[in-house]
PDB file of C-alpha atoms and ligand atoms in Angstrom:
ATOM      1  CA  MET A 159       0.000   0.000   0.000  1.00 49.00           C
ATOM      2  CA  ILE A 160       1.322   3.350  -0.916  1.00 53.00           C
ATOM      3  CA  VAL A 161       1.479   5.441   2.182  1.00 50.00           C
ATOM      4  CA  LEU A 162       0.474   8.556   0.256  1.00 47.00           C
ATOM      5  CA  LEU A 163      -3.031   7.178   0.164  1.00 48.00           C
ATOM      6  CA  MET A 164      -3.238   7.155   3.928  1.00 45.00           C
ATOM      7  CA  ALA A 165      -1.804  10.627   4.271  1.00 49.00           C
ATOM      8  CA  GLY A 166      -2.174  13.217   1.548  1.00 47.00           C
ATOM      9  CA  CYS A 167      -5.374  11.978   0.051  1.00 47.00           C
ATOM     10  CA  THR A 168      -7.595  11.507   3.083  1.00 50.00           C
ATOM     11  CA  GLU A 169      -9.427  14.651   2.043  1.00 54.00           C
ATOM     12  CA  SER A 170     -11.380  14.502  -1.162  1.00 54.00           C
ATOM     13  CA  THR A 171      -9.731  17.476  -2.891  1.00 62.00           C
ATOM     14  CA  PRO A 172      -6.230  17.204  -4.375  1.00 67.00           C
ATOM     15  CA  ALA A 173      -3.530  18.632  -2.142  1.00 83.00           C
ATOM     16  CA  VAL A 174      -2.715  21.447  -4.576  1.00 84.00           C
ATOM     17  CA  PHE A 175      -6.076  23.008  -3.694  1.00 88.00           C
ATOM     18  CA  ARG A 176      -5.289  22.936   0.026  1.00 89.00           C
ATOM     19  CA  PRO A 177      -2.223  25.195   0.183  1.00 91.00           C
ATOM     20  CA  GLN A 178      -0.512  25.266   3.562  1.00 91.00           C
ATOM     21  CA  GLY A 179       2.282  27.694   2.767  1.00 90.00           C
ATOM     22  CA  ALA A 180       2.748  31.098   1.141  1.00 89.00           C
ATOM     23  CA  ALA A 181       4.169  29.777  -2.156  1.00 91.00           C
ATOM     24  CA  ALA A 182       1.489  27.141  -2.620  1.00 92.00           C
ATOM     25  CA  ARG A 183      -1.168  29.752  -1.853  1.00 93.00           C
ATOM     26  CA  GLU A 184       0.158  32.077  -4.568  1.00 92.00           C
ATOM     27  CA  ILE A 185       0.270  29.240  -7.087  1.00 93.00           C
ATOM     28  CA  ASN A 186      -3.242  28.164  -6.120  1.00 93.00           C
ATOM     29  CA  THR A 187      -4.606  31.707  -6.553  1.00 94.00           C
ATOM     30  CA  LEU A 188      -2.893  32.031  -9.947  1.00 94.00           C
ATOM     31  CA  TRP A 189      -4.364  28.693 -10.967  1.00 94.00           C
ATOM     32  CA  TRP A 190      -7.886  29.894 -10.148  1.00 94.00           C
ATOM     33  CA  ILE A 191      -7.354  33.171 -12.024  1.00 93.00           C
ATOM     34  CA  LEU A 192      -6.127  31.314 -15.123  1.00 93.00           C
ATOM     35  CA  PHE A 193      -8.919  28.781 -14.804  1.00 95.00           C
ATOM     36  CA  GLY A 194     -11.483  31.583 -14.489  1.00 94.00           C
ATOM     37  CA  MET A 195     -10.136  33.436 -17.515  1.00 92.00           C
ATOM     38  CA  GLY A 196      -9.939  30.253 -19.561  1.00 93.00           C
ATOM     39  CA  THR A 197     -13.514  29.389 -18.641  1.00 95.00           C
ATOM     40  CA  ALA A 198     -14.747  32.887 -19.543  1.00 93.00           C
ATOM     41  CA  VAL A 199     -13.058  32.723 -22.961  1.00 91.00           C
ATOM     42  CA  TYR A 200     -14.469  29.257 -23.591  1.00 95.00           C
ATOM     43  CA  VAL A 201     -18.012  30.286 -22.640  1.00 96.00           C
ATOM     44  CA  LEU A 202     -17.785  33.424 -24.781  1.00 90.00           C
ATOM     45  CA  VAL A 203     -16.503  31.566 -27.850  1.00 90.00           C
ATOM     46  CA  MET A 204     -19.179  28.900 -27.444  1.00 94.00           C
ATOM     47  CA  ALA A 205     -21.811  31.629 -27.137  1.00 93.00           C
ATOM     48  CA  PHE A 206     -20.634  33.181 -30.397  1.00 87.00           C
ATOM     49  CA  ILE A 207     -20.720  29.821 -32.156  1.00 90.00           C
ATOM     50  CA  LEU A 208     -24.252  29.149 -30.926  1.00 91.00           C
ATOM     51  CA  PHE A 209     -25.268  32.667 -31.911  1.00 87.00           C
ATOM     52  CA  ALA A 210     -23.862  32.152 -35.399  1.00 83.00           C
ATOM     53  CA  LEU A 211     -25.681  28.845 -35.806  1.00 85.00           C
ATOM     54  CA  PHE A 212     -28.914  30.275 -34.475  1.00 81.00           C
ATOM     55  CA  ARG A 213     -28.712  33.399 -36.625  1.00 78.00           C
ATOM     56  CA  ARG A 214     -28.046  31.509 -39.805  1.00 64.00           C
ATOM     57  CA  ARG A 215     -31.043  29.310 -39.373  1.00 57.00           C
ATOM     58  CA  ASN A 216     -33.512  32.047 -38.553  1.00 54.00           C
ATOM     59  CA  GLN A 217     -32.407  35.045 -40.499  1.00 57.00           C
ATOM     60  CA  ALA A 218     -31.715  35.253 -44.139  1.00 53.00           C
ATOM     61  CA  THR A 219     -28.348  36.961 -44.547  1.00 54.00           C
ATOM     62  CA  GLN A 220     -28.223  37.028 -48.308  1.00 53.00           C
ATOM     63  CA  ALA A 221     -30.146  40.261 -48.384  1.00 54.00           C
ATOM     64  CA  ASP A 222     -27.530  42.091 -46.273  1.00 63.00           C
ATOM     65  CA  ASP A 223     -25.304  44.666 -47.813  1.00 71.00           C
ATOM     66  CA  PRO A 224     -22.084  42.762 -48.829  1.00 75.00           C
ATOM     67  CA  GLN A 225     -19.935  45.834 -48.188  1.00 78.00           C
ATOM     68  CA  LYS A 226     -21.279  46.056 -44.605  1.00 77.00           C
ATOM     69  CA  ASN A 227     -20.589  42.361 -44.078  1.00 76.00           C
ATOM     70  CA  VAL A 228     -16.943  42.839 -45.009  1.00 80.00           C
ATOM     71  CA  VAL A 229     -16.558  45.725 -42.553  1.00 81.00           C
ATOM     72  CA  ASN A 230     -18.230  43.727 -39.769  1.00 80.00           C
ATOM     73  CA  GLY A 231     -16.050  40.731 -40.544  1.00 82.00           C
ATOM     74  CA  ARG A 232     -12.906  42.857 -40.318  1.00 86.00           C
ATOM     75  CA  ARG A 233     -14.045  44.246 -36.970  1.00 86.00           C
ATOM     76  CA  ILE A 234     -14.611  40.774 -35.597  1.00 84.00           C
ATOM     77  CA  ILE A 235     -11.126  39.717 -36.699  1.00 88.00           C
ATOM     78  CA  TRP A 236      -9.477  42.840 -35.266  1.00 90.00           C
ATOM     79  CA  PHE A 237     -11.242  42.704 -31.918  1.00 87.00           C
ATOM     80  CA  GLY A 238     -11.995  39.020 -31.450  1.00 84.00           C
ATOM     81  CA  GLY A 239      -8.848  37.690 -33.085  1.00 86.00           C
ATOM     82  CA  ILE A 240      -6.181  40.241 -32.179  1.00 91.00           C
ATOM     83  CA  ILE A 241      -7.030  42.937 -29.635  1.00 93.00           C
ATOM     84  CA  ILE A 242      -9.014  40.939 -27.077  1.00 91.00           C
ATOM     85  CA  PRO A 243      -6.636  37.911 -27.107  1.00 91.00           C
ATOM     86  CA  ALA A 244      -3.675  40.314 -26.783  1.00 94.00           C
ATOM     87  CA  VAL A 245      -5.262  41.970 -23.742  1.00 94.00           C
ATOM     88  CA  ILE A 246      -6.028  38.586 -22.177  1.00 92.00           C
ATOM     89  CA  LEU A 247      -2.467  37.338 -22.776  1.00 93.00           C
ATOM     90  CA  VAL A 248      -0.941  40.499 -21.325  1.00 95.00           C
ATOM     91  CA  VAL A 249      -3.152  40.266 -18.217  1.00 93.00           C
ATOM     92  CA  THR A 250      -2.287  36.556 -17.837  1.00 92.00           C
ATOM     93  CA  TYR A 251       1.396  37.343 -18.215  1.00 94.00           C
ATOM     94  CA  GLY A 252       1.072  40.110 -15.625  1.00 94.00           C
ATOM     95  CA  PHE A 253      -0.496  37.802 -13.026  1.00 93.00           C
ATOM     96  CA  THR A 254       2.083  35.080 -13.740  1.00 93.00           C
ATOM     97  CA  LEU A 255       4.995  37.514 -13.523  1.00 94.00           C
ATOM     98  CA  ASP A 256       3.650  38.851 -10.235  1.00 92.00           C
ATOM     99  CA  VAL A 257       3.572  35.347  -8.742  1.00 92.00           C
ATOM    100  CA  MET A 258       7.059  34.612 -10.108  1.00 90.00           C
ATOM    101  CA  MET A 259       8.369  37.766  -8.439  1.00 89.00           C
ATOM    102  CA  ASP A 260       6.770  36.771  -5.140  1.00 86.00           C
ATOM    103  CA  LEU A 261       8.324  33.311  -5.358  1.00 86.00           C
ATOM    104  CA  ARG A 262      11.836  34.652  -5.943  1.00 83.00           C
ATOM    105  CA  LEU A 263      14.494  33.063  -3.810  1.00 80.00           C
ATOM    106  CA  PRO A 264      15.612  35.057  -0.802  1.00 75.00           C
ATOM    107  CA  THR A 265      18.889  36.882  -1.243  1.00 69.00           C
ATOM    108  CA  ASN A 266      20.214  36.735   2.317  1.00 67.00           C
ATOM    109  CA  ASN A 267      21.566  33.447   3.541  1.00 69.00           C
ATOM    110  CA  ASP A 268      20.657  33.278   7.197  1.00 78.00           C
ATOM    111  CA  ARG A 269      18.174  30.499   6.598  1.00 84.00           C
ATOM    112  CA  LEU A 270      18.375  26.853   7.398  1.00 89.00           C
ATOM    113  CA  VAL A 271      19.744  25.031   4.344  1.00 91.00           C
ATOM    114  CA  ILE A 272      18.941  21.374   3.753  1.00 95.00           C
ATOM    115  CA  GLU A 273      20.587  19.278   1.041  1.00 95.00           C
ATOM    116  CA  VAL A 274      18.341  16.802  -0.700  1.00 96.00           C
ATOM    117  CA  THR A 275      19.734  14.279  -3.170  1.00 96.00           C
ATOM    118  CA  GLY A 276      17.495  12.150  -5.341  1.00 96.00           C
ATOM    119  CA  TYR A 277      18.376   8.485  -5.843  1.00 96.00           C
ATOM    120  CA  GLN A 278      16.516   5.734  -7.640  1.00 92.00           C
ATOM    121  CA  TRP A 279      14.138   5.639  -5.724  1.00 92.00           C
ATOM    122  CA  TRP A 280      14.557   7.479  -2.462  1.00 95.00           C
ATOM    123  CA  TRP A 281      15.661  10.819  -1.053  1.00 96.00           C
ATOM    124  CA  GLU A 282      18.766  11.520   0.986  1.00 96.00           C
ATOM    125  CA  VAL A 283      18.363  14.449   3.361  1.00 96.00           C
ATOM    126  CA  VAL A 284      21.466  16.097   4.841  1.00 95.00           C
ATOM    127  CA  TYR A 285      21.551  18.961   7.313  1.00 93.00           C
ATOM    128  CA  PRO A 286      24.855  20.650   6.404  1.00 81.00           C
ATOM    129  CA  GLY A 287      27.429  20.951   9.122  1.00 78.00           C
ATOM    130  CA  GLU A 288      25.112  19.080  11.405  1.00 73.00           C
ATOM    131  CA  ASP A 289      26.195  15.449  10.977  1.00 82.00           C
ATOM    132  CA  ALA A 290      22.526  14.767  10.606  1.00 91.00           C
ATOM    133  CA  ILE A 291      21.566  12.553   7.695  1.00 93.00           C
ATOM    134  CA  THR A 292      18.223  10.977   7.145  1.00 94.00           C
ATOM    135  CA  ALA A 293      16.123   9.669   4.287  1.00 94.00           C
ATOM    136  CA  ASN A 294      12.677  10.322   2.880  1.00 95.00           C
ATOM    137  CA  GLU A 295      11.732  12.564   5.821  1.00 95.00           C
ATOM    138  CA  ILE A 296      12.487  16.235   6.024  1.00 96.00           C
ATOM    139  CA  TYR A 297      11.983  17.978   9.328  1.00 96.00           C
ATOM    140  CA  ILE A 298      11.629  21.731   9.128  1.00 95.00           C
ATOM    141  CA  PRO A 299      10.688  24.395  11.658  1.00 95.00           C
ATOM    142  CA  ALA A 300       7.105  25.545  11.038  1.00 94.00           C
ATOM    143  CA  GLY A 301       6.567  29.170  10.033  1.00 91.00           C
ATOM    144  CA  GLU A 302      10.157  29.598   8.788  1.00 91.00           C
ATOM    145  CA  GLU A 303      11.428  29.755   5.249  1.00 90.00           C
ATOM    146  CA  VAL A 304      13.874  26.910   4.649  1.00 92.00           C
ATOM    147  CA  LEU A 305      16.204  26.669   1.667  1.00 92.00           C
ATOM    148  CA  PHE A 306      16.863  23.424  -0.167  1.00 93.00           C
ATOM    149  CA  GLU A 307      19.849  22.483  -2.281  1.00 94.00           C
ATOM    150  CA  LEU A 308      18.534  19.869  -4.662  1.00 96.00           C
ATOM    151  CA  THR A 309      20.646  17.515  -6.723  1.00 97.00           C
ATOM    152  CA  SER A 310      20.564  13.977  -8.044  1.00 97.00           C
ATOM    153  CA  ALA A 311      22.922  11.025  -7.854  1.00 95.00           C
ATOM    154  CA  ASP A 312      21.652   9.308 -10.988  1.00 94.00           C
ATOM    155  CA  VAL A 313      18.796  10.516 -13.202  1.00 96.00           C
ATOM    156  CA  ILE A 314      16.516  13.554 -13.167  1.00 97.00           C
ATOM    157  CA  HIS A 315      13.963  13.561 -10.360  1.00 97.00           C
ATOM    158  CA  SER A 316      11.545  16.299  -9.340  1.00 96.00           C
ATOM    159  CA  PHE A 317      10.846  17.530  -5.834  1.00 96.00           C
ATOM    160  CA  TRP A 318       7.205  18.363  -5.178  1.00 94.00           C
ATOM    161  CA  VAL A 319       5.269  19.032  -2.000  1.00 93.00           C
ATOM    162  CA  PRO A 320       1.879  20.062  -3.448  1.00 93.00           C
ATOM    163  CA  GLU A 321       0.596  21.693  -0.261  1.00 93.00           C
ATOM    164  CA  LEU A 322       3.722  23.836   0.116  1.00 93.00           C
ATOM    165  CA  HIS A 323       5.122  24.751  -3.304  1.00 92.00           C
ATOM    166  CA  GLY A 324       5.464  23.893  -6.987  1.00 91.00           C
ATOM    167  CA  LYS A 325       7.943  21.452  -8.510  1.00 93.00           C
ATOM    168  CA  MET A 326      11.706  21.707  -8.866  1.00 94.00           C
ATOM    169  CA  ASP A 327      13.965  19.303 -10.759  1.00 96.00           C
ATOM    170  CA  LEU A 328      16.897  17.455  -9.215  1.00 97.00           C
ATOM    171  CA  ILE A 329      19.540  17.189 -11.915  1.00 97.00           C
ATOM    172  CA  PRO A 330      22.802  15.200 -11.762  1.00 97.00           C
ATOM    173  CA  GLY A 331      25.862  17.457 -11.574  1.00 96.00           C
ATOM    174  CA  ARG A 332      23.832  20.556 -10.784  1.00 95.00           C
ATOM    175  CA  THR A 333      22.364  22.115  -7.660  1.00 94.00           C
ATOM    176  CA  ASN A 334      18.978  23.789  -7.788  1.00 94.00           C
ATOM    177  CA  ILE A 335      17.942  26.033  -4.936  1.00 92.00           C
ATOM    178  CA  TRP A 336      14.383  25.868  -3.694  1.00 91.00           C
ATOM    179  CA  LYS A 337      12.527  27.120  -0.660  1.00 89.00           C
ATOM    180  CA  LEU A 338       9.688  25.754   1.405  1.00 90.00           C
ATOM    181  CA  GLU A 339       7.657  27.174   4.210  1.00 91.00           C
ATOM    182  CA  ALA A 340       4.820  25.556   6.141  1.00 93.00           C
ATOM    183  CA  ASP A 341       2.465  27.892   8.006  1.00 93.00           C
ATOM    184  CA  GLU A 342       1.544  25.356  10.647  1.00 93.00           C
ATOM    185  CA  PRO A 343       3.099  22.244  12.154  1.00 95.00           C
ATOM    186  CA  GLY A 344       2.010  19.115  10.318  1.00 92.00           C
ATOM    187  CA  GLU A 345       2.977  16.369   7.906  1.00 92.00           C
ATOM    188  CA  TYR A 346       3.054  17.323   4.238  1.00 92.00           C
ATOM    189  CA  TRP A 347       3.562  14.554   1.721  1.00 92.00           C
ATOM    190  CA  GLY A 348       5.874  15.043  -1.206  1.00 93.00           C
ATOM    191  CA  LEU A 349       6.598  12.963  -4.259  1.00 93.00           C
ATOM    192  CA  CYS A 350       8.872  12.642  -7.230  1.00 95.00           C
ATOM    193  CA  ALA A 351       7.187  14.441 -10.101  1.00 94.00           C
ATOM    194  CA  GLU A 352       9.477  13.379 -12.953  1.00 94.00           C
ATOM    195  CA  PHE A 353       9.436   9.858 -14.356  1.00 96.00           C
ATOM    196  CA  CYS A 354      12.726   8.367 -13.187  1.00 95.00           C
ATOM    197  CA  GLY A 355      12.479   4.654 -13.714  1.00 93.00           C
ATOM    198  CA  MET A 356      10.616   1.582 -12.618  1.00 91.00           C
ATOM    199  CA  GLN A 357       9.761   2.697  -9.084  1.00 93.00           C
ATOM    200  CA  HIS A 358       9.125   6.376  -9.774  1.00 94.00           C
ATOM    201  CA  ALA A 359       5.661   5.957  -8.244  1.00 92.00           C
ATOM    202  CA  LYS A 360       7.181   4.730  -4.982  1.00 92.00           C
ATOM    203  CA  MET A 361       9.473   7.685  -4.437  1.00 94.00           C
ATOM    204  CA  LEU A 362       7.618   9.564  -1.744  1.00 94.00           C
ATOM    205  CA  PHE A 363       8.777  11.663   1.157  1.00 94.00           C
ATOM    206  CA  VAL A 364       7.225  13.599   3.959  1.00 94.00           C
ATOM    207  CA  VAL A 365       7.958  17.095   5.189  1.00 94.00           C
ATOM    208  CA  VAL A 366       7.373  17.222   8.918  1.00 95.00           C
ATOM    209  CA  ALA A 367       6.960  20.791  10.128  1.00 95.00           C
ATOM    210  CA  VAL A 368       7.327  21.164  13.882  1.00 96.00           C
ATOM    211  CA  PRO A 369       7.653  24.144  16.238  1.00 97.00           C
ATOM    212  CA  ARG A 370      11.198  25.561  16.353  1.00 95.00           C
ATOM    213  CA  GLU A 371      12.011  24.137  19.796  1.00 96.00           C
ATOM    214  CA  GLU A 372      10.906  20.678  18.793  1.00 96.00           C
ATOM    215  CA  PHE A 373      12.942  20.993  15.597  1.00 95.00           C
ATOM    216  CA  ASP A 374      16.102  21.864  17.558  1.00 94.00           C
ATOM    217  CA  THR A 375      15.551  18.865  19.812  1.00 95.00           C
ATOM    218  CA  TRP A 376      15.009  16.606  16.816  1.00 94.00           C
ATOM    219  CA  LEU A 377      18.155  17.877  15.095  1.00 93.00           C
ATOM    220  CA  GLU A 378      20.205  17.373  18.239  1.00 92.00           C
ATOM    221  CA  ALA A 379      18.965  13.775  18.430  1.00 92.00           C
ATOM    222  CA  GLN A 380      19.766  13.198  14.738  1.00 93.00           C
ATOM    223  CA  ARG A 381      23.331  14.400  15.271  1.00 92.00           C
ATOM    224  CA  GLN A 382      23.938  11.657  17.789  1.00 92.00           C
ATOM    225  CA  PRO A 383      25.526   8.406  16.647  1.00 92.00           C
ATOM    226  CA  ALA A 384      23.434   5.246  16.805  1.00 92.00           C
ATOM    227  CA  VAL A 385      22.730   3.732  20.196  1.00 91.00           C
ATOM    228  CA  ALA A 386      24.994   0.799  20.971  1.00 91.00           C
ATOM    229  CA  PRO A 387      23.409  -2.661  21.186  1.00 91.00           C
ATOM    230  CA  THR A 388      22.175  -3.395  24.713  1.00 91.00           C
ATOM    231  CA  SER A 389      21.184  -7.044  24.404  1.00 93.00           C
ATOM    232  CA  ALA A 390      22.522 -10.267  22.941  1.00 92.00           C
ATOM    233  CA  ILE A 391      20.054 -10.220  20.061  1.00 93.00           C
ATOM    234  CA  THR A 392      20.716  -6.615  19.050  1.00 93.00           C
ATOM    235  CA  GLN A 393      24.487  -7.219  19.274  1.00 93.00           C
ATOM    236  CA  ALA A 394      24.051 -10.273  17.069  1.00 93.00           C
ATOM    237  CA  GLY A 395      21.986  -8.107  14.707  1.00 93.00           C
ATOM    238  CA  LEU A 396      24.767  -5.541  14.417  1.00 94.00           C
ATOM    239  CA  ASP A 397      27.369  -8.272  13.803  1.00 93.00           C
ATOM    240  CA  ILE A 398      25.259  -9.805  11.038  1.00 94.00           C
ATOM    241  CA  PHE A 399      24.634  -6.345   9.565  1.00 93.00           C
ATOM    242  CA  LEU A 400      28.393  -5.810   9.324  1.00 93.00           C
ATOM    243  CA  GLU A 401      29.246  -9.322   8.106  1.00 91.00           C
ATOM    244  CA  GLU A 402      26.462 -10.062   5.635  1.00 90.00           C
ATOM    245  CA  GLY A 403      26.957  -7.139   3.297  1.00 88.00           C
ATOM    246  CA  CYS A 404      24.347  -4.676   4.625  1.00 92.00           C
ATOM    247  CA  ALA A 405      27.121  -2.272   5.609  1.00 91.00           C
ATOM    248  CA  GLU A 406      28.415  -2.162   2.042  1.00 92.00           C
ATOM    249  CA  CYS A 407      25.474   0.049   1.139  1.00 93.00           C
ATOM    250  CA  HIS A 408      24.189   1.498   4.398  1.00 95.00           C
ATOM    251  CA  ALA A 409      25.829   3.663   7.023  1.00 93.00           C
ATOM    252  CA  ILE A 410      25.041   3.540  10.716  1.00 94.00           C
ATOM    253  CA  ARG A 411      26.977   6.343  12.357  1.00 93.00           C
ATOM    254  CA  GLY A 412      28.855   5.165  15.442  1.00 91.00           C
ATOM    255  CA  THR A 413      29.481   1.707  13.928  1.00 93.00           C
ATOM    256  CA  GLU A 414      31.799   0.440  11.199  1.00 91.00           C
ATOM    257  CA  ALA A 415      28.932   0.516   8.707  1.00 91.00           C
ATOM    258  CA  ALA A 416      29.721   3.350   6.296  1.00 89.00           C
ATOM    259  CA  GLY A 417      28.175   2.423   2.936  1.00 91.00           C
ATOM    260  CA  ASP A 418      26.773   5.290   0.942  1.00 88.00           C
ATOM    261  CA  LEU A 419      24.675   3.648  -1.755  1.00 92.00           C
ATOM    262  CA  GLY A 420      21.526   3.287   0.319  1.00 93.00           C
ATOM    263  CA  PRO A 421      19.885   5.364   3.050  1.00 94.00           C
ATOM    264  CA  ASP A 422      21.734   6.135   6.294  1.00 94.00           C
ATOM    265  CA  LEU A 423      20.068   3.975   8.952  1.00 94.00           C
ATOM    266  CA  THR A 424      21.432   5.640  12.108  1.00 94.00           C
ATOM    267  CA  HIS A 425      17.964   6.541  13.395  1.00 94.00           C
ATOM    268  CA  LEU A 426      15.866   4.219  11.269  1.00 94.00           C
ATOM    269  CA  ALA A 427      13.433   3.299  14.036  1.00 93.00           C
ATOM    270  CA  ASN A 428      12.037   6.833  14.133  1.00 93.00           C
ATOM    271  CA  ARG A 429      11.084   6.944  10.477  1.00 93.00           C
ATOM    272  CA  LEU A 430       7.490   6.751   9.373  1.00 93.00           C
ATOM    273  CA  THR A 431       7.959   4.612   6.288  1.00 92.00           C
ATOM    274  CA  LEU A 432      10.275   2.130   4.568  1.00 92.00           C
ATOM    275  CA  GLY A 433      11.192   2.100   0.892  1.00 91.00           C
ATOM    276  CA  ALA A 434      10.466   5.845   0.460  1.00 92.00           C
ATOM    277  CA  GLY A 435       6.815   5.706   1.410  1.00 90.00           C
ATOM    278  CA  SER A 436       6.213   2.162   0.132  1.00 90.00           C
ATOM    279  CA  VAL A 437       5.093   0.729   3.481  1.00 92.00           C
ATOM    280  CA  THR A 438       4.732   1.960   7.053  1.00 92.00           C
ATOM    281  CA  ASN A 439       7.744   1.340   9.254  1.00 94.00           C
ATOM    282  CA  ASN A 440       6.834  -1.500  11.585  1.00 93.00           C
ATOM    283  CA  ARG A 441       8.399  -4.783  12.580  1.00 92.00           C
ATOM    284  CA  GLY A 442       6.582  -6.939  10.047  1.00 93.00           C
ATOM    285  CA  ASN A 443       7.236  -4.637   7.125  1.00 93.00           C
ATOM    286  CA  LEU A 444      10.884  -4.188   8.120  1.00 94.00           C
ATOM    287  CA  ALA A 445      11.432  -7.941   8.160  1.00 93.00           C
ATOM    288  CA  GLY A 446       9.555  -8.271   4.876  1.00 93.00           C
ATOM    289  CA  TRP A 447      11.599  -5.495   3.327  1.00 93.00           C
ATOM    290  CA  ILE A 448      14.949  -7.037   4.313  1.00 93.00           C
ATOM    291  CA  ALA A 449      13.893 -10.563   3.321  1.00 92.00           C
ATOM    292  CA  ASP A 450      12.453  -9.534  -0.048  1.00 91.00           C
ATOM    293  CA  PRO A 451      12.625  -5.855  -1.004  1.00 92.00           C
ATOM    294  CA  HIS A 452      11.434  -6.697  -4.508  1.00 92.00           C
ATOM    295  CA  GLY A 453       8.208  -8.121  -3.147  1.00 91.00           C
ATOM    296  CA  ILE A 454       7.398  -4.618  -1.901  1.00 91.00           C
ATOM    297  CA  LYS A 455       9.207  -2.535  -4.494  1.00 92.00           C
ATOM    298  CA  PRO A 456      10.053  -4.500  -7.660  1.00 91.00           C
ATOM    299  CA  GLY A 457      13.250  -3.240  -9.241  1.00 88.00           C
ATOM    300  CA  SER A 458      14.508  -1.715  -5.991  1.00 91.00           C
ATOM    301  CA  LEU A 459      18.303  -1.519  -6.013  1.00 91.00           C
ATOM    302  CA  MET A 460      18.442  -3.253  -2.625  1.00 91.00           C
ATOM    303  CA  PRO A 461      19.328  -6.893  -3.172  1.00 89.00           C
ATOM    304  CA  THR A 462      17.498  -9.739  -1.460  1.00 88.00           C
ATOM    305  CA  SER A 463      19.470 -10.463   1.686  1.00 83.00           C
ATOM    306  CA  GLY A 464      19.387 -14.244   1.874  1.00 85.00           C
ATOM    307  CA  LEU A 465      19.536 -14.164   5.685  1.00 90.00           C
ATOM    308  CA  SER A 466      18.285 -17.149   7.661  1.00 90.00           C
ATOM    309  CA  GLY A 467      15.164 -16.694   9.775  1.00 89.00           C
ATOM    310  CA  GLU A 468      17.204 -16.376  12.930  1.00 91.00           C
ATOM    311  CA  GLN A 469      19.622 -13.865  11.386  1.00 92.00           C
ATOM    312  CA  LEU A 470      16.680 -11.840  10.114  1.00 93.00           C
ATOM    313  CA  GLN A 471      15.145 -11.719  13.602  1.00 93.00           C
ATOM    314  CA  SER A 472      18.415 -10.375  15.016  1.00 94.00           C
ATOM    315  CA  VAL A 473      18.904  -7.744  12.311  1.00 94.00           C
ATOM    316  CA  VAL A 474      15.306  -6.565  12.678  1.00 94.00           C
ATOM    317  CA  ALA A 475      15.699  -6.367  16.467  1.00 94.00           C
ATOM    318  CA  TYR A 476      18.868  -4.315  16.048  1.00 95.00           C
ATOM    319  CA  LEU A 477      17.430  -1.940  13.446  1.00 94.00           C
ATOM    320  CA  GLU A 478      14.297  -1.474  15.539  1.00 93.00           C
ATOM    321  CA  SER A 479      16.499  -0.364  18.430  1.00 93.00           C
ATOM    322  CA  LEU A 480      17.947   2.515  16.367  1.00 94.00           C
ATOM    323  CA  GLU A 481      15.814   5.293  17.836  1.00 89.00           C
TER     324      GLU A 481
HETATM  325 CU1  CUA B 212      12.405  10.060  -8.929  1.00 75.14          CU
HETATM  326 CU2  CUA B 212      10.485   9.975 -10.335  1.00 75.14          CU
END
């Protein structure tokens, strides 16, 4: 089950019509203006067509003065075909330009900057200078503008949180700057909005906006290395993690695991989902994910582990201890 269903879509209207931040609100307003103007033009054109049909059937036009018809025809072309469309396009351009100006990136740099890197098919989230790395979940302080440095490790992805802002591409070898602001604390689901391969549809993330104090506490906790194993089974889990190849791809800060191909798992137990929004993060799904990632996300770059049942139990116990 795609977790987006349980989160973003519980209300009947699409998230883009429920803006929760300044940028999304501007875009939403512009959308309604353009929709309104488009509708008005459509209704008007249809009215003219109906009028023309109606007139032709009920009034004989042959008797009209041909010279007058030519003049009227020219007027219709000048006004209906050139002047009125030009006015409408200029007004549309004006509204669009106004929104673009409002959405300009801030010029001073005293904002929190978060680096987001797109991978097939998950998101790495790094808080610069903070030793805080997570995946598929972006904590931000509510009511503050946060800057994002977006890039990609493989193909082009697109970063989109419909309730907070429009889309921005993540392009390999390039960094795009983007900003997000959430008015109120809450969870805002985001998704990849650019087809990027087999599991493009399962490339979700969540922006968690929390009050500033809570954010600082969260960040402090994320900076900490992983908790050391406190029982025989979690110790066994860590040993298996290091010996059976998991550590080739995943890092757990505070241990020897330092792989950088897959998500950093230092605080995995706190995350809401596994597989970038594919399933909720609970014991059963975690075991299922490790035993057979392709059963949940076909084409996932995580290989099937081949652990025995007992080894799997230990690894799951260890990973679940990583608060
Ligand atoms: Cu990443 Cu679509």
